[in-house]
Amino acid sequence: MSEVREYLYKILVVGDLGTGKTSIIRRYVHNIFSSNYKSTIGVDFALKVIQWSPEIIVRLQLWDIAGQERFGNMTRVYYKEALGAFVVYDVTRPQTFEGVTKWKHDIDSKVTLPEAWGGGNIPVVLLANKSDLIHEGHGQQVNAEDMDRFCAEQGFLNWFETSAKEDTNIDEAARHLMTAVLKIE
Ligand code: GDP
Ligand code: MG
């Protein structure tokens, strides 16, 4: 009989205010969406338990920066021991894409992988959220080639067009990040 291994991963979800971070977490963890969610001030946590394979259980602890986005950066304490992150922007608001570089830099400068795992930057996935609104004619179509190039330049693992509202690509993005995190050890 093979032993079941359990992993606990701290995953950060950062990005500018109103980009849909809380909505993505709520969709992913509780499978709900609401258009008037009241954000709490401070840091929220949500836990998602995944039976990754017959031998592996992953507990994803998702950290949501409730209301502190306006400062544009977080403290080292907040980032401590994170093994992966999502940076979220809102496809209908180009200025939130400008925030992406800043958030990526903030992560890279404040957290690294454990020494035992060779240090280095934690894997980060970029989420172009509210894709449902593009399909309704708001905002600009996301150019896949430009995004691939941007991700390569900025050191993102990959990017996904997501919709918390319509539950598009969120599981896929999470699986992609988890695959990378599981490979670190
Ligand atoms: P946060 O500040 O980054 O946590 O953003 P919220 O999750 O609070 O979302 C901000 C607003 O955008 C809320 O009114 C959400 O209902 C809305 N929202 C979030 N994700 C989506 C999405 O995928 N599609 C649409 N249409 N609205 C979204
Ligand atoms: Mg929020």
Short mmCIF file of C-alpha atoms and ligand atoms in Angstrom, two decimals:
data_model
loop_
_atom_site.label_atom_id
_atom_site.label_comp_id
_atom_site.label_asym_id
_atom_site.label_seq_id
_atom_site.Cartn_x
_atom_site.Cartn_y
_atom_site.Cartn_z
CA MET A 1 0.00 0.00 0.00
CA SER A 2 1.42 3.39 -0.92
CA GLU A 3 1.49 6.17 1.58
CA VAL A 4 -0.59 9.29 1.07
CA ARG A 5 1.49 12.46 1.15
CA GLU A 6 0.00 15.80 2.15
CA TYR A 7 1.35 19.17 1.15
CA LEU A 8 0.38 22.59 2.44
CA TYR A 9 1.08 25.41 0.03
CA LYS A 10 0.75 29.08 0.77
CA ILE A 11 -0.35 30.84 -2.40
CA LEU A 12 -0.64 34.62 -2.73
CA VAL A 13 -3.27 36.42 -4.77
CA VAL A 14 -2.23 40.01 -5.49
CA GLY A 15 -3.13 42.74 -7.94
CA ASP A 16 -4.80 46.14 -7.98
CA LEU A 17 -8.06 46.89 -6.19
CA GLY A 18 -11.20 45.62 -7.90
CA THR A 19 -9.47 43.30 -10.35
CA GLY A 20 -11.39 40.31 -8.97
CA LYS A 21 -8.95 38.66 -6.55
CA THR A 22 -11.58 37.92 -3.91
CA SER A 23 -14.06 36.79 -6.57
CA ILE A 24 -11.53 34.38 -8.06
CA ILE A 25 -10.80 32.86 -4.66
CA ARG A 26 -14.49 32.59 -3.81
CA ARG A 27 -15.22 30.96 -7.15
CA TYR A 28 -12.32 28.55 -6.82
CA VAL A 29 -12.91 27.57 -3.21
CA HIS A 30 -16.67 27.92 -2.73
CA ASN A 31 -17.90 27.99 -6.32
CA ILE A 32 -19.90 31.18 -5.82
CA PHE A 33 -19.91 34.61 -7.42
CA SER A 34 -21.63 37.80 -6.39
CA SER A 35 -21.38 41.24 -7.90
CA ASN A 36 -21.56 43.10 -4.61
CA TYR A 37 -19.17 41.39 -2.30
CA LYS A 38 -18.08 43.58 0.61
CA SER A 39 -14.38 43.34 1.17
CA THR A 40 -13.04 43.09 4.67
CA ILE A 41 -9.96 44.99 5.70
CA GLY A 42 -6.86 42.95 6.45
CA VAL A 43 -5.87 39.57 5.15
CA ASP A 44 -8.33 36.80 4.30
CA PHE A 45 -7.50 33.15 3.97
CA ALA A 46 -9.27 30.41 2.14
CA LEU A 47 -8.37 26.76 2.07
CA LYS A 48 -8.85 24.50 -0.91
CA VAL A 49 -8.12 20.80 -0.46
CA ILE A 50 -7.29 18.88 -3.62
CA GLN A 51 -6.88 15.20 -4.15
CA TRP A 52 -4.11 15.71 -6.66
CA SER A 53 -3.51 12.02 -7.27
CA PRO A 54 -4.20 8.83 -5.32
CA GLU A 55 -0.99 9.47 -3.35
CA ILE A 56 -0.99 13.24 -3.07
CA ILE A 57 -3.29 15.61 -1.23
CA VAL A 58 -2.59 19.32 -1.62
CA ARG A 59 -3.93 21.94 0.75
CA LEU A 60 -3.83 25.30 -0.92
CA GLN A 61 -3.92 28.18 1.49
CA LEU A 62 -4.93 31.20 -0.57
CA TRP A 63 -4.00 34.59 0.82
CA ASP A 64 -6.20 37.50 -0.21
CA ILE A 65 -5.05 41.07 0.45
CA ALA A 66 -8.33 42.61 1.43
CA GLY A 67 -8.24 46.35 1.06
CA GLN A 68 -4.49 46.84 1.20
CA GLU A 69 -3.96 46.97 -2.56
CA ARG A 70 -3.96 50.77 -2.59
CA PHE A 71 -0.45 50.80 -1.12
CA GLY A 72 0.80 48.89 -4.16
CA ASN A 73 2.98 46.57 -2.15
CA MET A 74 2.84 44.26 0.83
CA THR A 75 5.12 43.57 3.76
CA ARG A 76 7.68 40.79 3.80
CA VAL A 77 5.72 39.15 6.60
CA TYR A 78 2.76 38.78 4.28
CA TYR A 79 4.88 37.10 1.60
CA LYS A 80 6.79 34.87 4.02
CA GLU A 81 6.97 31.22 3.01
CA ALA A 82 4.69 31.58 0.00
CA LEU A 83 5.43 28.98 -2.66
CA GLY A 84 3.45 30.46 -5.51
CA ALA A 85 1.34 33.45 -6.51
CA PHE A 86 -1.29 34.79 -8.85
CA VAL A 87 -1.12 38.36 -10.09
CA VAL A 88 -4.52 39.54 -11.26
CA TYR A 89 -5.49 42.42 -13.53
CA ASP A 90 -8.81 43.55 -14.99
CA VAL A 91 -8.95 43.31 -18.79
CA THR A 92 -11.37 46.24 -18.95
CA ARG A 93 -9.01 48.59 -17.07
CA PRO A 94 -5.58 48.96 -18.75
CA GLN A 95 -4.16 50.80 -15.75
CA THR A 96 -4.48 47.61 -13.71
CA PHE A 97 -2.17 45.92 -16.23
CA GLU A 98 0.45 48.53 -15.37
CA GLY A 99 0.14 47.31 -11.80
CA VAL A 100 1.13 43.80 -12.88
CA THR A 101 4.85 44.60 -13.29
CA LYS A 102 4.91 46.36 -9.96
CA TRP A 103 3.26 43.43 -8.16
CA LYS A 104 5.60 40.92 -9.79
CA HIS A 105 8.57 42.98 -8.71
CA ASP A 106 7.17 43.22 -5.19
CA ILE A 107 6.85 39.43 -4.98
CA ASP A 108 10.33 38.74 -6.42
CA SER A 109 11.99 41.22 -4.10
CA LYS A 110 10.32 39.96 -0.93
CA VAL A 111 10.10 36.19 -1.17
CA THR A 112 12.31 33.43 -2.49
CA LEU A 113 12.01 29.67 -2.47
CA PRO A 114 13.59 27.87 0.49
CA GLU A 115 17.38 27.39 0.29
CA ALA A 116 16.88 23.63 0.37
CA TRP A 117 15.05 23.96 -2.92
CA GLY A 118 17.70 26.15 -4.49
CA GLY A 119 16.20 29.54 -3.68
CA GLY A 120 15.08 31.63 -6.63
CA ASN A 121 11.78 33.25 -7.45
CA ILE A 122 8.50 31.55 -6.62
CA PRO A 123 6.33 30.56 -9.61
CA VAL A 124 3.83 33.27 -10.52
CA VAL A 125 0.86 33.00 -12.89
CA LEU A 126 -0.74 36.06 -14.47
CA LEU A 127 -4.54 36.21 -14.62
CA ALA A 128 -6.29 38.46 -17.15
CA ASN A 129 -9.61 38.52 -15.33
CA LYS A 130 -13.17 39.53 -16.32
CA SER A 131 -12.82 37.96 -19.76
CA ASP A 132 -16.64 37.68 -19.89
CA LEU A 133 -16.75 41.47 -20.27
CA ILE A 134 -14.52 41.38 -23.36
CA HIS A 135 -16.96 39.02 -24.92
CA GLU A 136 -19.67 41.57 -24.12
CA GLY A 137 -17.69 44.21 -25.97
CA HIS A 138 -15.92 45.95 -23.06
CA GLY A 139 -12.18 46.36 -23.02
CA GLN A 140 -9.68 45.07 -25.54
CA GLN A 141 -9.12 41.57 -26.77
CA VAL A 142 -6.05 40.10 -25.11
CA ASN A 143 -3.29 39.48 -27.67
CA ALA A 144 -1.86 36.03 -26.97
CA GLU A 145 1.50 36.70 -28.64
CA ASP A 146 2.03 39.92 -26.71
CA MET A 147 1.07 38.20 -23.49
CA ASP A 148 3.46 35.30 -24.10
CA ARG A 149 6.28 37.75 -24.72
CA PHE A 150 5.36 39.83 -21.68
CA CYS A 151 5.32 36.72 -19.47
CA ALA A 152 8.72 35.58 -20.76
CA GLU A 153 10.20 39.05 -20.16
CA GLN A 154 8.72 39.48 -16.71
CA GLY A 155 9.36 35.94 -15.53
CA PHE A 156 5.76 34.78 -15.26
CA LEU A 157 5.21 31.07 -15.51
CA ASN A 158 2.22 31.61 -17.78
CA TRP A 159 -0.97 33.62 -18.17
CA PHE A 160 -4.66 32.75 -18.34
CA GLU A 161 -7.73 34.67 -19.38
CA THR A 162 -10.17 34.09 -16.53
CA SER A 163 -13.68 34.94 -15.50
CA ALA A 164 -14.71 34.53 -11.88
CA LYS A 165 -18.23 35.34 -13.01
CA GLU A 166 -18.48 32.58 -15.58
CA ASP A 167 -16.00 30.22 -13.95
CA THR A 168 -13.60 30.26 -16.88
CA ASN A 169 -10.03 28.94 -16.62
CA ILE A 170 -9.67 29.31 -12.87
CA ASP A 171 -9.23 25.59 -12.21
CA GLU A 172 -6.84 25.41 -15.16
CA ALA A 173 -4.72 28.28 -13.86
CA ALA A 174 -4.60 26.79 -10.38
CA ARG A 175 -3.63 23.38 -11.73
CA HIS A 176 -0.87 24.99 -13.78
CA LEU A 177 0.57 26.78 -10.75
CA MET A 178 0.29 23.68 -8.57
CA THR A 179 2.10 21.56 -11.12
CA ALA A 180 4.99 24.03 -10.96
CA VAL A 181 4.98 24.13 -7.16
CA LEU A 182 4.95 20.34 -6.90
CA LYS A 183 8.02 20.23 -9.16
CA ILE A 184 10.04 22.50 -6.88
CA GLU A 185 10.69 19.96 -4.17
P1 GDP B 1 -10.67 42.58 -5.55
O1 GDP B 1 -10.68 43.98 -5.01
O2 GDP B 1 -9.50 42.37 -6.45
O3 GDP B 1 -10.78 41.53 -4.50
O4 GDP B 1 -11.95 42.45 -6.51
P2 GDP B 1 -13.39 41.81 -6.18
O5 GDP B 1 -13.31 40.33 -6.21
O6 GDP B 1 -13.96 42.44 -4.97
O7 GDP B 1 -14.18 42.24 -7.50
C1 GDP B 1 -14.39 43.61 -7.83
C2 GDP B 1 -15.66 43.72 -8.68
O8 GDP B 1 -15.46 43.08 -9.91
C3 GDP B 1 -16.87 43.07 -8.03
O9 GDP B 1 -18.01 43.86 -8.31
C4 GDP B 1 -16.97 41.73 -8.72
O10 GDP B 1 -18.28 41.24 -8.75
C5 GDP B 1 -16.45 42.07 -10.11
N1 GDP B 1 -15.82 40.91 -10.77
C6 GDP B 1 -14.83 40.13 -10.29
N2 GDP B 1 -14.48 39.17 -11.16
C7 GDP B 1 -15.28 39.36 -12.24
C8 GDP B 1 -15.41 38.67 -13.51
O11 GDP B 1 -14.73 37.69 -13.83
N3 GDP B 1 -16.34 39.18 -14.38
C9 GDP B 1 -17.11 40.26 -14.07
N4 GDP B 1 -18.00 40.67 -14.99
N5 GDP B 1 -17.02 40.91 -12.90
C10 GDP B 1 -16.13 40.47 -12.00
MG MG B 2 -10.78 41.75 -2.45
#
